[in-house]
Amino acid sequence: MRGSSLLPGLCFLLSLSGVVAQKTKGTCTRCPQNAFCVNATHCTCNHGYNSESREKYFTYRFETCEDIDECKPPTSIHCGVNAECQNTIGSFHCHCVAGYKLLSGKAQFSNSNENTCQKITPSKTTNSTKEMQRIIETIESLLTNKTVLEEKRNITSTVTDILQTVESDVLNTALKAPDQEIQKVQKSTVAVETRVVTDNCSKEVTFSLNAQVNSMEIHCKDVIQGNIQGASAVAFISYSSLGNIINATFFEEMNEKDQVYLKSQVVSAAIGPRKNTPLSQPVILSFQHMKVKPGVKNFCVYWKGTKEGGRWSKDGCALRQENETHTICSSTHLSSFAVLMALHGQEEDPALTVITYVGLSLSLLCLLLAALTFLLCKAIQNTSTSLHLQLSLCLFLAHLLFLTAIDRTENKVLCAVIAGALHYLYLASFTWMLLEGLHLFLTARNLAVVNYSSVNRLMKWLMFPVGYGVPAVIVAISAASRPHLYGTPDRCWLHLDQKFIWAFLGPVCAIICVNFVFFLMVFWILKRKLSSLNSEVSTIRNIKMLTFKATAQLFILGCTWFLGLLQVGPAARVMAYLFTIINSLQGVFIFLVYCLLSQQVQKWFGEIIKSKSESEAYTLSSRFGPDSKPSEVK
């Protein structure tokens, strides 16, 4: 995991070693959507957007850039007579009102200076246009009536029928008025342009049709389909709200790990009177992006009618060109089309991955050795050792489960169980860290006798109910309230939705803060003790060892986790490496501080080595003693 903000930076906390450094691009990566960086210090919204705070330049990371509706006050773009303004995401355009058209035949223009809207010739033209307007108004009312759509059992089947009906009605209306070569009708959410051909393609080779902010190019011969005796027509329809109904969740190649979204309006293309005929060359479709998001993969799709209703499919569609604002597609057949975008998964740094697994494997070995030492070395067995042992066991099981099962996302139920187990084990580890801090503080208060009886009684009473009971209560409440948020598509861990991750982050942050308070209180107590001492060597030695353990305790059991907060800006990569190395080696630090640097453990290790050496020497002496006879060589 890598993160470009505070919460992703804390994600190492969540999975202990799943953080991977973000390939930072300076402070520009911290600007919100629809904004860009200025002088590497401030952000400003793109043209056509305003910041929520209405400040032109800002540094607040949670600022948002909202679309400016140029067609409403205070901007109120004036398009001229017989024209009206149409707002789009990040921009706007002007178009002639119904019954008028531009002299150029274009569908839209930018300002009143380009207004050449003229009234369309009456008679058959008026009747045809009215019929086209009636069709558009009907489909608009149907698509905006959520109650009617929700009553349908199969929404995709309903939408498929609607699309086919609109295409047929629009084509039939256009063919009824062959003397009107071009018809354009636009309402608030639906726009249509039709082109009638009666001259066997003698004027133009390729037709360009526009509807709202999208366009289509089709070869004239594909429109007439060899029909040289009668009229043929092509229709291009754009729906600005249909994408809310048949969104990216209906993409047939989508799986749970994909993050796919609709990026454009839905358009339809059809030819008549004959339909579903093959094209001699691909039709070209140009889409303006409704969502401008860099670093995503765009692909072209069409609405594929099926027995079940319909799905988005890539068959026969190809992406030809793309930039920040537009995507150009080609298709070998006519249907309804759109552009989907897939968010790029965060790329993992191979070096950090290696460090994570090597560090955790080494920690597993050291935690196992530490647990065996705490169990077998009788010289150090006391309340403090019991705390070290439980901490080591919890961390060992958590690391082992993380290494072997964090990516087992195939089975949802199993993944949720793994996520719950990791949640419990890591919370238990932090709870034992808290008990370590509490015991250190109580020991400092009773420095004259390290294993002071009241301290032991209190810790023995608190240890197991708190160490294993408190995490169990937290996990039980979390699982009961939101069981579906255990397990993500990528990892068996807590989901970030609904702020569920705070079921882990909240207790962890509280424990780290409390341990830091314990640390400060220990140092204050030790300083006061030192000033009141005479020159007792044993007491001074105890104080030095306790001071060292207090420093190591804070470093091991808390402070290093806050490196995750520093994974922002230019130093994010360095912080991620430090964070991963230090925290993945936590088991090594525990074994080093509590075992290898303990004089009692060193003495115990020495006795084991000495007894083993004496045993080997005895075996050799008994085998080659003074009474033994060497074998004779024959």
Short mmCIF file of N, CA and C in Angstrom, two decimals, residues 10-16 422-430 474-475 478 486 493-494 499-511 561:
data_model
loop_
_atom_site.label_atom_id
_atom_site.label_comp_id
_atom_site.label_asym_id
_atom_site.label_seq_id
_atom_site.Cartn_x
_atom_site.Cartn_y
_atom_site.Cartn_z
N LEU A 10 -0.91 6.20 7.05
CA LEU A 10 -1.13 5.37 8.24
C LEU A 10 -1.44 3.93 7.88
N CYS A 11 -1.59 3.64 6.58
CA CYS A 11 -2.01 2.29 6.21
C CYS A 11 -0.99 1.24 6.60
N PHE A 12 0.27 1.64 6.83
CA PHE A 12 1.22 0.65 7.33
C PHE A 12 0.81 0.20 8.73
N LEU A 13 0.22 1.17 9.48
CA LEU A 13 -0.32 0.81 10.78
C LEU A 13 -1.35 -0.29 10.64
N LEU A 14 -2.10 -0.24 9.57
CA LEU A 14 -3.21 -1.16 9.43
C LEU A 14 -2.74 -2.56 9.13
N SER A 15 -1.74 -2.68 8.27
CA SER A 15 -1.31 -4.01 7.87
C SER A 15 0.13 -4.28 8.25
N LEU A 16 0.71 -3.42 9.08
CA LEU A 16 2.03 -3.54 9.66
C LEU A 16 3.13 -3.39 8.64
N LEU A 422 -6.52 -10.63 12.17
CA LEU A 422 -5.43 -9.64 12.16
C LEU A 422 -5.79 -8.42 13.00
N HIS A 423 -7.04 -7.98 12.88
CA HIS A 423 -7.51 -6.85 13.69
C HIS A 423 -7.32 -7.16 15.18
N TYR A 424 -7.72 -8.35 15.59
CA TYR A 424 -7.61 -8.73 17.01
C TYR A 424 -6.15 -8.86 17.45
N LEU A 425 -5.32 -9.54 16.65
CA LEU A 425 -3.94 -9.79 17.05
C LEU A 425 -3.13 -8.50 17.14
N TYR A 426 -3.32 -7.59 16.18
CA TYR A 426 -2.57 -6.34 16.24
C TYR A 426 -3.07 -5.44 17.38
N LEU A 427 -4.39 -5.45 17.61
CA LEU A 427 -4.90 -4.70 18.77
C LEU A 427 -4.38 -5.29 20.07
N ALA A 428 -4.33 -6.63 20.14
CA ALA A 428 -3.80 -7.27 21.34
C ALA A 428 -2.32 -6.91 21.54
N SER A 429 -1.56 -6.85 20.45
CA SER A 429 -0.14 -6.47 20.55
C SER A 429 -0.01 -5.07 21.13
N PHE A 430 -0.82 -4.15 20.62
CA PHE A 430 -0.75 -2.79 21.15
C PHE A 430 -1.23 -2.72 22.60
N ILE A 474 -13.48 -4.82 21.40
CA ILE A 474 -13.44 -3.89 20.26
C ILE A 474 -13.76 -4.60 18.96
N VAL A 475 -13.14 -5.75 18.74
CA VAL A 475 -13.38 -6.51 17.50
C VAL A 475 -14.82 -7.01 17.45
N SER A 478 -17.06 -4.13 16.52
CA SER A 478 -16.83 -3.77 15.11
C SER A 478 -17.47 -4.79 14.18
N TYR A 486 -15.16 -6.07 6.79
CA TYR A 486 -13.95 -6.86 7.02
C TYR A 486 -13.55 -7.52 5.71
N TRP A 493 -8.15 -7.07 5.15
CA TRP A 493 -7.97 -6.09 6.20
C TRP A 493 -9.23 -5.24 6.31
N LEU A 494 -9.25 -4.26 7.18
CA LEU A 494 -10.42 -3.43 7.38
C LEU A 494 -10.62 -2.49 6.19
N LYS A 499 -15.38 5.14 7.35
CA LYS A 499 -14.39 5.40 8.40
C LYS A 499 -14.22 4.21 9.34
N PHE A 500 -14.44 3.02 8.78
CA PHE A 500 -14.37 1.81 9.60
C PHE A 500 -12.96 1.56 10.10
N ILE A 501 -11.97 2.10 9.41
CA ILE A 501 -10.58 1.86 9.78
C ILE A 501 -10.27 2.42 11.16
N TRP A 502 -11.11 3.35 11.64
CA TRP A 502 -10.87 3.92 12.97
C TRP A 502 -11.19 2.93 14.08
N ALA A 503 -11.81 1.82 13.74
CA ALA A 503 -11.95 0.75 14.73
C ALA A 503 -10.59 0.20 15.14
N PHE A 504 -9.59 0.43 14.30
CA PHE A 504 -8.21 0.06 14.64
C PHE A 504 -7.38 1.29 14.98
N LEU A 505 -7.48 2.34 14.15
CA LEU A 505 -6.65 3.53 14.36
C LEU A 505 -6.94 4.22 15.69
N GLY A 506 -8.22 4.27 16.08
CA GLY A 506 -8.57 4.95 17.32
C GLY A 506 -7.86 4.37 18.54
N PRO A 507 -8.03 3.05 18.81
CA PRO A 507 -7.32 2.46 19.95
C PRO A 507 -5.80 2.56 19.85
N VAL A 508 -5.26 2.40 18.63
CA VAL A 508 -3.81 2.45 18.47
C VAL A 508 -3.27 3.83 18.82
N CYS A 509 -3.89 4.88 18.29
CA CYS A 509 -3.43 6.24 18.59
C CYS A 509 -3.54 6.55 20.08
N ALA A 510 -4.61 6.07 20.70
CA ALA A 510 -4.78 6.30 22.14
C ALA A 510 -3.68 5.60 22.93
N ILE A 511 -3.35 4.36 22.57
CA ILE A 511 -2.32 3.60 23.29
C ILE A 511 -0.96 4.26 23.14
N TRP A 561 5.89 4.32 14.85
CA TRP A 561 4.65 4.27 14.08
C TRP A 561 4.29 5.64 13.51
#
